[in-house]
mmCIF file of C-alpha atoms in Angstrom:
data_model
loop_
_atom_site.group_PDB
_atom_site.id
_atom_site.type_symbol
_atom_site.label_atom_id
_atom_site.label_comp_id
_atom_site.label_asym_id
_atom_site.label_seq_id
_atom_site.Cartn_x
_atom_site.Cartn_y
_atom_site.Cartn_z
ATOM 1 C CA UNK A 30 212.824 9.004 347.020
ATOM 2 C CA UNK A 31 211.953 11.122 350.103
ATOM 3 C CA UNK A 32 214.778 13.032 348.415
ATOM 4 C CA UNK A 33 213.387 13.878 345.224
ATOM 5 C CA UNK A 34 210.099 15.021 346.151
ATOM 6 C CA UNK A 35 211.601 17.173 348.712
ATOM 7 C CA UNK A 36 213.486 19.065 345.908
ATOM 8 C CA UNK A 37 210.738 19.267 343.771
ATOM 9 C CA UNK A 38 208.385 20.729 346.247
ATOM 10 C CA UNK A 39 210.911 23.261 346.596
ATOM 11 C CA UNK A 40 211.810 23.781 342.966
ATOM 12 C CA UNK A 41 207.893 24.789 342.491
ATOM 13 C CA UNK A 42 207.361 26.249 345.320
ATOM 14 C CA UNK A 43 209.067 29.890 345.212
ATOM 15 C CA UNK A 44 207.826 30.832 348.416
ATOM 16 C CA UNK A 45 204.645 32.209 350.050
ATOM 17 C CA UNK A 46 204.969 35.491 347.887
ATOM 18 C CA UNK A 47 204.280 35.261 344.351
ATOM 19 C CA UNK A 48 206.272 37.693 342.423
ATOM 20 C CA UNK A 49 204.259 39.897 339.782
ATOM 21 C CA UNK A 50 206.394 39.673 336.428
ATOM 22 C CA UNK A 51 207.439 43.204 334.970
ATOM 23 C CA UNK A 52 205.058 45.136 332.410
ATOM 24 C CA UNK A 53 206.687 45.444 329.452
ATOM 25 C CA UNK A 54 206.446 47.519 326.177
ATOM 26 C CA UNK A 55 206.875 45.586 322.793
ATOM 27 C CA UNK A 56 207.828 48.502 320.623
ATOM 28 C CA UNK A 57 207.545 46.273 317.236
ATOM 29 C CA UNK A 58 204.204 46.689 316.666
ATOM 30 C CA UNK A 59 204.634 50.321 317.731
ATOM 31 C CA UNK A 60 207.044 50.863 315.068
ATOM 32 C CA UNK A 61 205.294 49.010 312.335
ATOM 33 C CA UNK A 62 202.231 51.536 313.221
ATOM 34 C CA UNK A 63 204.815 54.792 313.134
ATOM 35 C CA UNK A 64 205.807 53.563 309.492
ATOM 36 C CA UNK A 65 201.996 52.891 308.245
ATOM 37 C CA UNK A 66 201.457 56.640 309.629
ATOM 38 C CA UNK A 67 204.669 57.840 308.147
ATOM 39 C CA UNK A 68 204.084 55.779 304.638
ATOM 40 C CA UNK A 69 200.503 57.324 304.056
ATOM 41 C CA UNK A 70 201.490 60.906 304.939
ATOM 42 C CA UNK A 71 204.399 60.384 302.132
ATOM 43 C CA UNK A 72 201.617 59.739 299.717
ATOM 44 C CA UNK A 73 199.336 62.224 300.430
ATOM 45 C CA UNK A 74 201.298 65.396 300.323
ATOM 46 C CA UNK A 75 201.005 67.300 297.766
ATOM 47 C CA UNK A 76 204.292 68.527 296.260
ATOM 48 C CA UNK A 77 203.978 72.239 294.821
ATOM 49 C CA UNK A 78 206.189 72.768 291.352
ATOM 50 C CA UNK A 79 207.609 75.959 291.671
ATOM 51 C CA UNK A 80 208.806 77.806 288.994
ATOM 52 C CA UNK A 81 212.282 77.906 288.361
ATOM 53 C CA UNK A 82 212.466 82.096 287.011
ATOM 54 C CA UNK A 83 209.463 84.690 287.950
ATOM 55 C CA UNK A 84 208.329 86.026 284.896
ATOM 56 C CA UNK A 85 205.923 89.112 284.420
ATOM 57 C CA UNK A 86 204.271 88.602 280.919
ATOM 58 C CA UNK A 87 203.864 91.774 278.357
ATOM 59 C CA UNK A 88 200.479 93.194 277.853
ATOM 60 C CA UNK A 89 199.100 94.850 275.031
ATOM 61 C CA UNK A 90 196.587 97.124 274.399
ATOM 62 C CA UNK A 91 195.880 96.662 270.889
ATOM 63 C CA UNK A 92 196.291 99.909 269.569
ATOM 64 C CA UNK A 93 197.002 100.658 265.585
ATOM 65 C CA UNK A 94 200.803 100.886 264.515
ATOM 66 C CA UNK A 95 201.548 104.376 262.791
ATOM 67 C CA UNK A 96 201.402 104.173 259.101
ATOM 68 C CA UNK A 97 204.769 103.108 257.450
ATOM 69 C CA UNK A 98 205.320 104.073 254.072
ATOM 70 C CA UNK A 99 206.671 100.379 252.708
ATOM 71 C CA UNK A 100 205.795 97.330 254.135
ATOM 72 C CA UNK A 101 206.712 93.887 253.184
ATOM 73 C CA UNK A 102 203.954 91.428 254.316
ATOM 74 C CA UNK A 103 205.130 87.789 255.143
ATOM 75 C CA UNK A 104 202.048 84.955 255.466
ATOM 76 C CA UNK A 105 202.792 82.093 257.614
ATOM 77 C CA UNK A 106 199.841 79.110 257.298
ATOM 78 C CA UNK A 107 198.889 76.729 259.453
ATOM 79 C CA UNK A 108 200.548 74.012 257.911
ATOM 80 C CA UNK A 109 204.125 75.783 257.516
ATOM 81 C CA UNK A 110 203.529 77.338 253.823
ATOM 82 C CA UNK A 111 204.855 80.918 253.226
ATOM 83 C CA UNK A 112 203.469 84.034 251.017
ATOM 84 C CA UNK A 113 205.477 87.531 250.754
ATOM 85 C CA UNK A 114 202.743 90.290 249.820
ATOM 86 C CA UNK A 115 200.420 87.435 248.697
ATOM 87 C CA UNK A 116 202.619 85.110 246.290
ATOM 88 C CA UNK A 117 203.621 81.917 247.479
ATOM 89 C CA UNK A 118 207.226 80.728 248.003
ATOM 90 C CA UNK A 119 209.417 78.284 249.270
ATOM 91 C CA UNK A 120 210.672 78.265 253.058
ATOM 92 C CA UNK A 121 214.597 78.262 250.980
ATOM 93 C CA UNK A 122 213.804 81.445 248.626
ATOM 94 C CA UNK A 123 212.160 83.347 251.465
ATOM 95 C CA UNK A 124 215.318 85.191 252.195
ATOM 96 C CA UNK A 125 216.275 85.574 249.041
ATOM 97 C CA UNK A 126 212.749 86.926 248.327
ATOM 98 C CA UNK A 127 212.706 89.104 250.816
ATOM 99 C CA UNK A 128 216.705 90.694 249.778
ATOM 100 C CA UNK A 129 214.880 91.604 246.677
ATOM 101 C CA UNK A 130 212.437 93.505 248.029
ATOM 102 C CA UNK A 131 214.988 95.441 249.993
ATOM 103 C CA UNK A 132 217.087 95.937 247.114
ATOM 104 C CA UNK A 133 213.803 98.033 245.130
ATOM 105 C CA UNK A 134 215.940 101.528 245.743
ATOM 106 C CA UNK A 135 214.440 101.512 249.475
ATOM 107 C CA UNK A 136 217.046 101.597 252.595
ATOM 108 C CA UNK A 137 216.449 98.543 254.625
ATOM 109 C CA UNK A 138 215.771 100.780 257.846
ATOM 110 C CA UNK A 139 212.583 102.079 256.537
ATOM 111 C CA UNK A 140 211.448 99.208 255.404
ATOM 112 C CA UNK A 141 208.230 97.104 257.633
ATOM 113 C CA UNK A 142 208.420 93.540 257.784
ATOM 114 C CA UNK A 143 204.762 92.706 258.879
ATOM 115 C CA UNK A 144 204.694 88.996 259.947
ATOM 116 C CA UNK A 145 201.032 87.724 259.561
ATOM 117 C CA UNK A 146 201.165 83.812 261.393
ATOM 118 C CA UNK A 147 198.250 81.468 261.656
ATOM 119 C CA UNK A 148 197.252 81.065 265.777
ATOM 120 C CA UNK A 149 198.302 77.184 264.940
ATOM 121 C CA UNK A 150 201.110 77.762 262.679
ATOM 122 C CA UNK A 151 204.209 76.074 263.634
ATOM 123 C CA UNK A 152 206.773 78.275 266.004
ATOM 124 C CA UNK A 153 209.259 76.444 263.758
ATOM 125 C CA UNK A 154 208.026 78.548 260.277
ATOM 126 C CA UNK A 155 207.653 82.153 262.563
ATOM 127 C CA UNK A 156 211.584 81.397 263.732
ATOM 128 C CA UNK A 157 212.425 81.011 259.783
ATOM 129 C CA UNK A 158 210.451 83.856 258.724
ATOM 130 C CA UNK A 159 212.310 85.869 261.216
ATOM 131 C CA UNK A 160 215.984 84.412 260.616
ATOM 132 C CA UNK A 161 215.236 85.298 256.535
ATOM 133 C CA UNK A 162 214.361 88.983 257.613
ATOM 134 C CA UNK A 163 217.849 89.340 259.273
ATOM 135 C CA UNK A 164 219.432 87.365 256.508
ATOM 136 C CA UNK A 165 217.846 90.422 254.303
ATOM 137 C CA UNK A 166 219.085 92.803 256.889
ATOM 138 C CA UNK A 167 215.266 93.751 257.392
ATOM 139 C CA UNK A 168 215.169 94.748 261.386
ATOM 140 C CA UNK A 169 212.348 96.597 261.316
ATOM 141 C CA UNK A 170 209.439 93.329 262.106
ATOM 142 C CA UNK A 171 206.208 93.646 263.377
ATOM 143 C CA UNK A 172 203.566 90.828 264.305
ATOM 144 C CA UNK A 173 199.829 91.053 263.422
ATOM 145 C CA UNK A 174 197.589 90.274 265.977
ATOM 146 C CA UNK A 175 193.845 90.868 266.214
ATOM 147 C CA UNK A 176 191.969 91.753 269.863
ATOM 148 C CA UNK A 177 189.472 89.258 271.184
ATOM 149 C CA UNK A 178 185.670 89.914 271.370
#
Protein backbone atom coordinates (compact mmCIF):
# COMPACT_ATOMS: atom_id res chain seq x y z
CA UNK A 1 0.00 0.00 0.00
CA UNK A 2 3.06 2.18 0.78
CA UNK A 3 3.17 1.73 -3.00
CA UNK A 4 0.12 3.26 -4.08
CA UNK A 5 0.11 6.31 -2.15
CA UNK A 6 3.57 6.94 -3.20
CA UNK A 7 2.35 7.08 -6.87
CA UNK A 8 -0.45 9.04 -6.19
CA UNK A 9 1.34 11.71 -4.33
CA UNK A 10 3.33 11.94 -7.31
CA UNK A 11 0.61 11.71 -9.92
CA UNK A 12 -0.90 15.05 -8.16
CA UNK A 13 1.86 16.52 -7.33
CA UNK A 14 3.49 18.11 -10.65
CA UNK A 15 6.17 19.66 -8.88
CA UNK A 16 6.90 22.81 -6.82
CA UNK A 17 6.11 25.04 -9.98
CA UNK A 18 2.68 25.30 -11.06
CA UNK A 19 2.44 25.79 -14.70
CA UNK A 20 0.07 28.75 -15.92
CA UNK A 21 -2.20 27.15 -18.77
CA UNK A 22 -2.03 29.09 -22.22
CA UNK A 23 -4.54 32.09 -22.99
CA UNK A 24 -6.47 31.22 -25.64
CA UNK A 25 -8.81 32.91 -28.24
CA UNK A 26 -12.24 31.16 -28.98
CA UNK A 27 -12.91 32.70 -32.34
CA UNK A 28 -16.69 31.19 -32.44
CA UNK A 29 -18.25 33.71 -30.76
CA UNK A 30 -16.04 36.16 -32.67
CA UNK A 31 -17.37 34.94 -35.83
CA UNK A 32 -20.97 34.70 -34.88
CA UNK A 33 -20.51 38.63 -33.93
CA UNK A 34 -18.66 39.35 -37.58
CA UNK A 35 -21.90 37.75 -39.23
CA UNK A 36 -24.56 39.76 -36.91
CA UNK A 37 -22.38 42.93 -38.11
CA UNK A 38 -22.17 41.69 -41.63
CA UNK A 39 -26.11 40.51 -41.68
CA UNK A 40 -27.42 44.04 -40.51
CA UNK A 41 -25.19 46.07 -42.85
CA UNK A 42 -26.79 43.73 -45.78
CA UNK A 43 -30.11 45.08 -44.70
CA UNK A 44 -29.53 48.46 -44.33
CA UNK A 45 -27.95 49.53 -47.53
CA UNK A 46 -29.73 51.13 -49.66
CA UNK A 47 -29.50 49.86 -53.25
CA UNK A 48 -29.74 52.84 -55.90
CA UNK A 49 -31.85 51.74 -59.30
CA UNK A 50 -30.08 53.19 -61.96
CA UNK A 51 -31.45 53.76 -65.10
CA UNK A 52 -30.74 51.53 -67.74
CA UNK A 53 -30.57 54.53 -70.96
CA UNK A 54 -30.02 58.47 -70.06
CA UNK A 55 -32.70 60.20 -71.54
CA UNK A 56 -33.03 64.10 -71.99
CA UNK A 57 -36.87 64.79 -72.26
CA UNK A 58 -38.30 67.42 -75.06
CA UNK A 59 -39.51 70.72 -73.90
CA UNK A 60 -41.98 72.86 -75.30
CA UNK A 61 -42.74 76.22 -75.28
CA UNK A 62 -46.23 76.32 -76.19
CA UNK A 63 -46.25 78.47 -78.99
CA UNK A 64 -49.28 78.53 -81.78
CA UNK A 65 -48.79 76.17 -84.91
CA UNK A 66 -48.98 78.28 -88.27
CA UNK A 67 -52.35 78.20 -89.79
CA UNK A 68 -52.93 75.16 -92.16
CA UNK A 69 -55.42 75.49 -94.68
CA UNK A 70 -57.27 71.82 -94.04
CA UNK A 71 -57.27 70.13 -91.00
CA UNK A 72 -58.84 66.94 -90.03
CA UNK A 73 -59.58 66.93 -86.24
CA UNK A 74 -59.55 63.44 -84.48
CA UNK A 75 -61.23 63.36 -80.64
CA UNK A 76 -59.96 60.74 -78.43
CA UNK A 77 -62.20 60.46 -74.89
CA UNK A 78 -61.38 59.33 -71.85
CA UNK A 79 -62.98 56.18 -72.07
CA UNK A 80 -61.51 55.13 -75.65
CA UNK A 81 -64.50 56.67 -77.91
CA UNK A 82 -63.45 58.46 -81.17
CA UNK A 83 -64.94 61.70 -83.13
CA UNK A 84 -63.38 62.98 -86.63
CA UNK A 85 -64.33 66.85 -86.89
CA UNK A 86 -67.02 66.25 -84.21
CA UNK A 87 -69.08 63.03 -85.43
CA UNK A 88 -68.65 59.99 -83.65
CA UNK A 89 -67.27 56.71 -85.08
CA UNK A 90 -66.13 53.44 -84.49
CA UNK A 91 -62.34 52.62 -83.52
CA UNK A 92 -62.78 50.00 -87.08
CA UNK A 93 -64.16 52.89 -89.53
CA UNK A 94 -61.65 55.42 -88.23
CA UNK A 95 -59.32 54.72 -91.05
CA UNK A 96 -61.64 54.35 -93.39
CA UNK A 97 -63.11 57.69 -92.20
CA UNK A 98 -60.26 59.37 -92.28
CA UNK A 99 -59.26 57.90 -96.33
CA UNK A 100 -62.37 59.77 -97.13
CA UNK A 101 -61.46 62.82 -96.00
CA UNK A 102 -58.22 62.59 -97.89
CA UNK A 103 -59.86 61.55 -100.92
CA UNK A 104 -62.14 65.28 -100.92
CA UNK A 105 -59.76 66.49 -104.09
CA UNK A 106 -57.01 67.50 -101.34
CA UNK A 107 -53.30 65.85 -101.64
CA UNK A 108 -52.66 63.98 -98.49
CA UNK A 109 -49.37 66.12 -97.84
CA UNK A 110 -51.27 69.20 -97.13
CA UNK A 111 -53.55 67.80 -95.23
CA UNK A 112 -53.38 68.37 -90.82
CA UNK A 113 -54.28 65.58 -88.78
CA UNK A 114 -54.87 67.39 -85.37
CA UNK A 115 -55.10 64.66 -82.64
CA UNK A 116 -57.13 66.14 -79.67
CA UNK A 117 -56.67 63.13 -76.59
CA UNK A 118 -58.20 63.31 -73.17
CA UNK A 119 -55.05 63.70 -70.34
CA UNK A 120 -56.61 60.09 -69.15
CA UNK A 121 -57.42 58.65 -72.40
CA UNK A 122 -55.99 55.34 -73.00
CA UNK A 123 -52.31 55.30 -74.86
CA UNK A 124 -53.97 52.27 -76.48
CA UNK A 125 -56.83 54.64 -78.54
CA UNK A 126 -53.84 57.60 -79.34
CA UNK A 127 -51.64 54.43 -80.93
CA UNK A 128 -54.94 53.56 -83.12
CA UNK A 129 -55.70 56.99 -83.99
CA UNK A 130 -52.22 57.28 -85.22
CA UNK A 131 -51.89 53.75 -87.07
CA UNK A 132 -55.48 54.88 -89.02
CA UNK A 133 -53.71 58.23 -90.10
CA UNK A 134 -50.89 56.19 -91.82
CA UNK A 135 -53.38 53.65 -93.00
CA UNK A 136 -54.95 56.97 -94.79
CA UNK A 137 -51.49 57.95 -95.79
CA UNK A 138 -52.12 61.19 -93.60
CA UNK A 139 -48.32 62.03 -92.24
CA UNK A 140 -48.82 65.29 -91.50
CA UNK A 141 -50.17 64.77 -87.29
CA UNK A 142 -50.10 67.16 -84.75
CA UNK A 143 -51.09 66.81 -80.92
CA UNK A 144 -53.13 69.45 -79.01
CA UNK A 145 -51.92 70.37 -75.88
CA UNK A 146 -52.86 73.30 -73.65
CA UNK A 147 -50.04 75.23 -71.22
CA UNK A 148 -50.53 75.03 -67.49
CA UNK A 149 -51.52 78.04 -65.28
Amino acid sequence: MSWLNHHRQHRFSLGSQEVSPEPEINLIPFIDVLLVVLIFLMISTTFTHYQELAITLPTANGSDSPAVGKQIHIAVSRDGRYAVNGKMTDRLQLADTLRTFSNNGTESNTLQVDIDADARAPHQAVMTALEAARDANLSNIVFSSQTKK
